[in-house]
Coordinates of C-alpha atoms and ligand atoms in Angstrom, one line a residue:
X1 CA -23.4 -19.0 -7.5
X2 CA -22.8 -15.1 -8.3
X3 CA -20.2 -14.6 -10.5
X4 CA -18.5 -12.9 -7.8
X5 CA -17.9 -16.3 -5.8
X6 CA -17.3 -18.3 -9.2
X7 CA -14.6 -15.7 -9.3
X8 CA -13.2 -16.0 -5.8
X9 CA -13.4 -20.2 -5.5
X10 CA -10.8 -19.6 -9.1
X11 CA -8.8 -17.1 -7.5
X12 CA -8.5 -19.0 -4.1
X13 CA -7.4 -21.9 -6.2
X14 CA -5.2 -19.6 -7.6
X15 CA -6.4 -18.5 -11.3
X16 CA -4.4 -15.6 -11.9
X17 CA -7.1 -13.9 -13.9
X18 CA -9.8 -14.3 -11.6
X19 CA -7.5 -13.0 -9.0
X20 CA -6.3 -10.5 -11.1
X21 CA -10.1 -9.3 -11.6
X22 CA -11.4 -9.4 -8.6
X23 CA -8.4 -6.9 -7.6
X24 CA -9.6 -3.9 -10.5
X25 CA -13.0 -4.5 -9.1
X26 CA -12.0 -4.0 -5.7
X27 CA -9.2 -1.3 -6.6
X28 CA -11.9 0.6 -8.7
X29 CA -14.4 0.4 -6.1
X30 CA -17.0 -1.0 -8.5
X31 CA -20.2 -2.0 -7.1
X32 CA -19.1 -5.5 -6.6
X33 CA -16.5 -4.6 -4.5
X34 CA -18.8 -4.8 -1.3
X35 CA -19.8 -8.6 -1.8
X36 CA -16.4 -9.2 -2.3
X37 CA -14.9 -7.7 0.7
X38 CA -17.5 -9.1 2.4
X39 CA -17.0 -12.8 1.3
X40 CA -13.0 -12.3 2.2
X41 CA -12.6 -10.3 5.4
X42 CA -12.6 -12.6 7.4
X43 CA -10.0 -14.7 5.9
X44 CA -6.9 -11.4 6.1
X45 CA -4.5 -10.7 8.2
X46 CA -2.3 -13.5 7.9
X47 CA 0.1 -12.3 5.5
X48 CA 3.3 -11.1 6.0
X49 CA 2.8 -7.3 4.6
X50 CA 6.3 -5.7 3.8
X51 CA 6.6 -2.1 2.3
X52 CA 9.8 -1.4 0.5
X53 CA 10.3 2.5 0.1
X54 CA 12.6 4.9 -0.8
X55 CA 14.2 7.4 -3.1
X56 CA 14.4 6.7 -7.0
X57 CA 16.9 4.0 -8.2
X58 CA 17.6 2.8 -4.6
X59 CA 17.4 -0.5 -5.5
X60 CA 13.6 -1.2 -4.0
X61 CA 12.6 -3.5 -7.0
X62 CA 16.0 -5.3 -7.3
X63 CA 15.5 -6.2 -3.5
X64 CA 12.0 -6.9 -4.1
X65 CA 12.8 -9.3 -6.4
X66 CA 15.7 -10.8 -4.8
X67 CA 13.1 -11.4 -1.1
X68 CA 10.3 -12.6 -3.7
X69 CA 13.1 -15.5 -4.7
X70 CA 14.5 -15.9 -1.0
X71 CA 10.2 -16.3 0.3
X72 CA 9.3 -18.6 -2.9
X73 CA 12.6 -20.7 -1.4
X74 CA 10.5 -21.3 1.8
X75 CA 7.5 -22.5 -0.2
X76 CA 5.8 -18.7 0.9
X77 CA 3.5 -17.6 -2.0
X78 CA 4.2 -14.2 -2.9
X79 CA 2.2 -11.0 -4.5
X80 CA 4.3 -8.0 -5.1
X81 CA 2.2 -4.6 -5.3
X82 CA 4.1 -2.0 -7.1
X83 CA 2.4 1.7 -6.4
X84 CA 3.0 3.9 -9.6
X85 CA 3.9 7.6 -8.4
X86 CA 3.6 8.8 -11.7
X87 CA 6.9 10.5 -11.6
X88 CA 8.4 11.7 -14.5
X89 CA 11.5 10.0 -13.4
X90 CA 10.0 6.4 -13.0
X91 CA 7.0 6.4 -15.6
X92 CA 7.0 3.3 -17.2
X93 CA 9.9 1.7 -15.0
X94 CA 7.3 0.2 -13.5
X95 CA 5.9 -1.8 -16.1
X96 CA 9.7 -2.6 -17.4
X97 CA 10.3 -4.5 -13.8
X98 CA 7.5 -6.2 -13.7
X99 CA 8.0 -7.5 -17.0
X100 CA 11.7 -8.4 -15.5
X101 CA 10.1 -9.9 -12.2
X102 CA 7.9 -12.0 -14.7
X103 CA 10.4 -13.3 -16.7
X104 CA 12.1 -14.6 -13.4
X105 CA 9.5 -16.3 -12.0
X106 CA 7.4 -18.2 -14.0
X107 CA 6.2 -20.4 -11.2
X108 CA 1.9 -19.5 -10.2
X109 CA 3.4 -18.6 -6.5
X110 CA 4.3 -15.0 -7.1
X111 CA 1.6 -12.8 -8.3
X112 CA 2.4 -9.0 -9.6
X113 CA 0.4 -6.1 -9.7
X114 CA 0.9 -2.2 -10.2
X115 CA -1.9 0.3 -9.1
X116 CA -2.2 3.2 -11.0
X117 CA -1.8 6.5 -9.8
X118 CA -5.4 8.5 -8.8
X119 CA -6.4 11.7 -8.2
X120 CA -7.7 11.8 -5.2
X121 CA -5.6 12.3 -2.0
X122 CA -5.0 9.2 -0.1
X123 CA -7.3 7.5 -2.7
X124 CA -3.8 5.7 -4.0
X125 CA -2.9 4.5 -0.2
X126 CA -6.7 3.5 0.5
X127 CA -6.9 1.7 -3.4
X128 CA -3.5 -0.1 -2.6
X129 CA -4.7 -0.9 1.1
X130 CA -7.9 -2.8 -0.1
X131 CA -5.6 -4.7 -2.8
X132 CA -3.0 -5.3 -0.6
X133 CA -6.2 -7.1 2.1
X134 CA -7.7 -8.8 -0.7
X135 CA -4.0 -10.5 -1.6
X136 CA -3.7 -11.8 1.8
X137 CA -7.3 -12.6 2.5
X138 CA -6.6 -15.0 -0.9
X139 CA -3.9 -16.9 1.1
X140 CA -0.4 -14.9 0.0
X141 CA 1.5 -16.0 2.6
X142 CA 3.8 -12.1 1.8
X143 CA 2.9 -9.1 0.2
X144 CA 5.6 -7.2 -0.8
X145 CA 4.6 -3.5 -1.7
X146 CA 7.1 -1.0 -3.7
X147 CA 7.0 2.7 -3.4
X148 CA 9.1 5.4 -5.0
X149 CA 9.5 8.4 -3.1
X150 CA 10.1 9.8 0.5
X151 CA 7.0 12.3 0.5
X152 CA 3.5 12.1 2.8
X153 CA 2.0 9.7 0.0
X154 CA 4.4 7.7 1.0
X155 CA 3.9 8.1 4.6
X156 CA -0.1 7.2 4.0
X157 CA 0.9 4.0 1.9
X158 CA 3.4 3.0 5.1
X159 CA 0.4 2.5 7.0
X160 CA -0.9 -0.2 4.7
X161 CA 1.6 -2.6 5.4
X162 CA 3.3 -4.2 9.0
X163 CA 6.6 -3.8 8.2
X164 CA 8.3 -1.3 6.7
X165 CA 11.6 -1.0 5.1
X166 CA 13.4 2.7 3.7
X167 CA 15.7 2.3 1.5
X168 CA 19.3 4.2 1.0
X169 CA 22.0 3.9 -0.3
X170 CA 25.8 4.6 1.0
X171 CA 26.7 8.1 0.0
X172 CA 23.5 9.6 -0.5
X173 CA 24.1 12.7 1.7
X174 CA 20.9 14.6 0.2
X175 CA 18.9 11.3 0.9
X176 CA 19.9 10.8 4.2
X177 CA 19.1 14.6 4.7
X178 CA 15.5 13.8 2.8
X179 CA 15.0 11.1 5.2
X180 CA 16.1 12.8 8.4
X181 CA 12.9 15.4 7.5
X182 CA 10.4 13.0 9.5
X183 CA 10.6 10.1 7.1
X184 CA 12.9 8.2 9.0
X185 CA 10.1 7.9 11.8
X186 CA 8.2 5.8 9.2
X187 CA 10.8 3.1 8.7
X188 CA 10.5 -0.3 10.6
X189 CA 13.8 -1.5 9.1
X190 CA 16.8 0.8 7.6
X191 CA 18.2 -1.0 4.4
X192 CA 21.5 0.3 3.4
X193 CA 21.4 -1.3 -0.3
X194 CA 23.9 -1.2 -3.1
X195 CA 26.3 -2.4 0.0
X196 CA 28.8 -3.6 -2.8
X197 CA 29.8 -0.2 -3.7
X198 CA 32.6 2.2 -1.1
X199 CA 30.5 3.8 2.1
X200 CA 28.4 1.5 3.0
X201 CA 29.9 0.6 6.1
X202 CA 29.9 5.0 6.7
X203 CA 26.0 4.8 6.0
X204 CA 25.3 1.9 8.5
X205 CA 27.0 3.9 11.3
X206 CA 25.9 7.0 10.6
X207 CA 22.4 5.8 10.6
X208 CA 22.4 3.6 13.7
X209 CA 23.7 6.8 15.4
X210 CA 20.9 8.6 14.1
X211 CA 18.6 6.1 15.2
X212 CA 20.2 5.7 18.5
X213 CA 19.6 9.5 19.0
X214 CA 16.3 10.0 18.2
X215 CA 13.6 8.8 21.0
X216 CA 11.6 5.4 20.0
X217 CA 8.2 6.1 19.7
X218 CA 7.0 2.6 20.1
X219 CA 9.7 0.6 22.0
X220 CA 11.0 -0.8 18.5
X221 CA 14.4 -0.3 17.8
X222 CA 14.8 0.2 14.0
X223 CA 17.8 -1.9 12.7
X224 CA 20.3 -1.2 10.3
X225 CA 20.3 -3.9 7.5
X226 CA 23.5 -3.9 4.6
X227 CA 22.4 -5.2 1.6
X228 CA 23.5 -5.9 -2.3
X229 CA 20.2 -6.5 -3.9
X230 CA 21.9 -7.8 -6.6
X231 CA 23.9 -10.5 -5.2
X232 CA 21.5 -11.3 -2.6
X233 CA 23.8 -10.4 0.2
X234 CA 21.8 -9.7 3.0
X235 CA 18.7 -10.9 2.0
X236 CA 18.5 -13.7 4.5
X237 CA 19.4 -11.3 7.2
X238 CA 16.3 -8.8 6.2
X239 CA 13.5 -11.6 6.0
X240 CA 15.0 -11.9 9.4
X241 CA 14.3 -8.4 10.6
X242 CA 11.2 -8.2 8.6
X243 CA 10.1 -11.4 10.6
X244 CA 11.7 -10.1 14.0
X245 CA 9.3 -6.8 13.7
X246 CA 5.9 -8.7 13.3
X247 CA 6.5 -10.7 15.9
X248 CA 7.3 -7.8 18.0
X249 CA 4.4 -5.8 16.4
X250 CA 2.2 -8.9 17.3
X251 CA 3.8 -8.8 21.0
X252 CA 3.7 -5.3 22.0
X253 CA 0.1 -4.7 20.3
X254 CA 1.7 -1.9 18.1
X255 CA 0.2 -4.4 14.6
X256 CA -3.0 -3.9 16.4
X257 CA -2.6 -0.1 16.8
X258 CA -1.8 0.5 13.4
X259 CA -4.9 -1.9 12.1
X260 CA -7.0 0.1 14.1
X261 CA -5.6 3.1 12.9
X262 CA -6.3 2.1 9.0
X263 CA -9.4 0.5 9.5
X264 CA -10.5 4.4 11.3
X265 CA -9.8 6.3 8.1
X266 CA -11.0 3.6 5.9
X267 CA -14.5 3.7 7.6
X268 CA -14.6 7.1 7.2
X269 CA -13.6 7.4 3.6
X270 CA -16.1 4.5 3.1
X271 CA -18.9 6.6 5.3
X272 CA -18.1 10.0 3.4
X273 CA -18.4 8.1 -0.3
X274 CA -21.9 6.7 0.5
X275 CA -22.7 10.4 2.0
X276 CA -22.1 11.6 -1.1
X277 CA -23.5 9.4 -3.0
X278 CA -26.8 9.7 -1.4
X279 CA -26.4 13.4 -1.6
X280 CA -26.0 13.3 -5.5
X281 CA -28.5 11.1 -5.7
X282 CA -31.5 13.5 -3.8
X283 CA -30.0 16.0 -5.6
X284 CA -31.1 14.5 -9.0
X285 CA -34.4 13.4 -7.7
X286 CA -35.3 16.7 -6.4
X287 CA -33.9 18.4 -9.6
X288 CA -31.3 20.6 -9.6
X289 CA -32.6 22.2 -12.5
X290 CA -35.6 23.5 -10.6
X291 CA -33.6 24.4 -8.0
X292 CA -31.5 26.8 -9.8
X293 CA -34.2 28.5 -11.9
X294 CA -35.5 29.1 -8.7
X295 CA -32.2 30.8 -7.6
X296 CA -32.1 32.8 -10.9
X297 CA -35.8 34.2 -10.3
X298 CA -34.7 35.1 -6.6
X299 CA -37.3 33.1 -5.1
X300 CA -34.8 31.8 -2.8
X301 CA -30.7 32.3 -2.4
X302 CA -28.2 29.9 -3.1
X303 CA -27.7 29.1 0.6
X304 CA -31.5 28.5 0.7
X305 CA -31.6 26.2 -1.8
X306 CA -29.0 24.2 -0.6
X307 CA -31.0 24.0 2.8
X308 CA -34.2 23.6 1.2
X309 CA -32.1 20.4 -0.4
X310 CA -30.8 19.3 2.6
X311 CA -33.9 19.3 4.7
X312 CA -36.0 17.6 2.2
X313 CA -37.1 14.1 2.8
Ligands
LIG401 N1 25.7 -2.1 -7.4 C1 24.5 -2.3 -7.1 N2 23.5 -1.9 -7.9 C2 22.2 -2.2 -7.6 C3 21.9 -2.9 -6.4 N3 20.5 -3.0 -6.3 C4 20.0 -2.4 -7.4 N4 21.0 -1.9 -8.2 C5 20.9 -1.2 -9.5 O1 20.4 0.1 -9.3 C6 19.5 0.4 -10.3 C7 18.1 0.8 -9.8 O2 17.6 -0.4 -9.3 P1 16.0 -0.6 -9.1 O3 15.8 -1.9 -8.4 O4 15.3 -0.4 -10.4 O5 15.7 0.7 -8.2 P2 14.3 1.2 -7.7 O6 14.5 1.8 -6.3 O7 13.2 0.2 -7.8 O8 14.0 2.4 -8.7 P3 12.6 3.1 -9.0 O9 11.5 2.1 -9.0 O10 12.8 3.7 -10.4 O11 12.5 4.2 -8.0 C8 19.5 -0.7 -11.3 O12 20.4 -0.5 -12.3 C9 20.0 -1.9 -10.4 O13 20.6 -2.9 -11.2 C10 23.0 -3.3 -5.5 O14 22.8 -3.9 -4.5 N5 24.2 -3.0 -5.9
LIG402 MG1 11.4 0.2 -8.9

């Protein structure tokens, strides 16, 4: 047996470090990542995948925490993804909640994991997409995925889950103004957290007025969910929603849309990285050296080299 099924029999049993490994090696893309997407594909898309987004200190890993106990109640197992942004605001917040979340539960049925930020753009949503299949192909039963933020990154890692839930809180006027600005259309499910404090009630109305205004896309009509992450309240009544929307999204064939969607750019991220890998790789056989000496003596032009590179076996 490869080392890369020894690895995946532990982490199907449910050996945290083999699990955890096999994630870096798929997240980095390392050149074991192929065998093990391939040994696991077929065994994804069960999970429940649940996106929890919104503006800093709206509460998103508090309520992350609080549906991680509420699933765990059911006997669901349970891997939170938490997608660093890098932000000033939030660097290292991440790693102080997951500390948190760890000291909670103890139990080998929840599973935590933060990606790191990357360069490259929609290399975070495709890096978090491929950890987020590999969870679920490994039998969590929910994947709960954090995101700071209301910007397109955000938008890009919405499409790596089913479901997904923006969060606000009562009184946020700029937020709600930040959300209004297209994000809104992203959001399967409208949390109105931190419903303990004065407004709340405000935000709910004012929000399923907005909704009620703008035209549904899909046929789904976004609900309004109160909640106090904190205390719990609500929490029974969002794993409702959450579970209300997949099986709508299985119904109405939108899951399928959105699947297809992903799987499009992923196949064409995957198709322009071999590209250029074959590219670099002619480009050192032919030597790039010789090529630009040529250049320099004018025995051909830049643009004919790259030709002369291109065409060649
Ligand atoms: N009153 C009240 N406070 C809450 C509630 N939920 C979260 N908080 C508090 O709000 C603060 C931010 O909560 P987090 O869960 O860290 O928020 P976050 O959205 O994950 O923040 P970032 O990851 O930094 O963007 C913390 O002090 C929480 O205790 C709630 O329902 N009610
Ligand atoms: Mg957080």
């Amino acid at each position: 047996m490869s080392d890369v099924q020894k690895m995946l029999a532990n982490a199907r049993e449910g050996r945290i470090a083999d699990i955890a490994r096999l994630l870096s090696l798929v997240e980095n893309e390392d050149p074991e990542a192929a065998e093990i997407v391939r040994s696991t594909y077929a065994d994804s898309g069960r999970a429940t995948l649940v996106g929890l987004t919104g503006p800093p200190g709206a509460g998103k890993s508090t309520l992350t925490s609080a549906l991680t106990a509420a699933y765990r109640q059911t006997g669901a197992r349970v891997a939170v993804v938490a997608v660093d942004p890098s932000s000033p605001y939030t660097g290292g917040a991440i790693l102080g909640d997951r500390i948190r979340m760890r000291d909670r539960f103890l139990d080998s049925g929840v599973f935590i994991r933060s990606m790191a930020n990357r360069g490259v753009p929609g290399g975070l949503a495709r890096a978090t997409r491929r950890v987020v299949g590999l969870l679920d192909a490994l039998g969590f039963d929910v994947v709960l995925v954090e995101t700071v933020g209301v910007g397109q990154q955000d938008i890009e890692i919405a499409r790596v889950v089913d479901t997904v839930c923006l969060l606000t809180i009562p009184g946020a006027g700029d937020d709600i103004q930040a959300i209004k600005a297209g994000v809104i259309e992203i959001a399967d499910i409208l949390v109105v957290n931190k419903a303990d404090r004065p407004g709340a009630d405000e935000a709910v109305r004012d929000f399923a007025k907005m909704l009620s205004l703008g035209a549904t896309r899909t046929g789904w009509k976004t609900p309004v969910v109160k909640t106090a992450a904190l205390e719990g309240t609500g929490v029974p009544e969002l794993i409702d929603a959450i579970a209300k929307h997949r099986a709508w999204a299985e119904k109405s064939g939108e899951a399928r849309r959105r699947s297809i969607d992903a799987m499009r750019s992923e196949i064409q991220a995957l198709v322009r990285e071999r590209v250029l890998r074959e590219l670099a790789s002619r480009l050192d056989r032919q030597g790039l050296d010789e090529m630009a000496v040529r250049v320099v003596d004018k025995a051909l032009d830049p643009y004919a080299a790259v030709d002369a590179l291109l065409e060649s076996p």
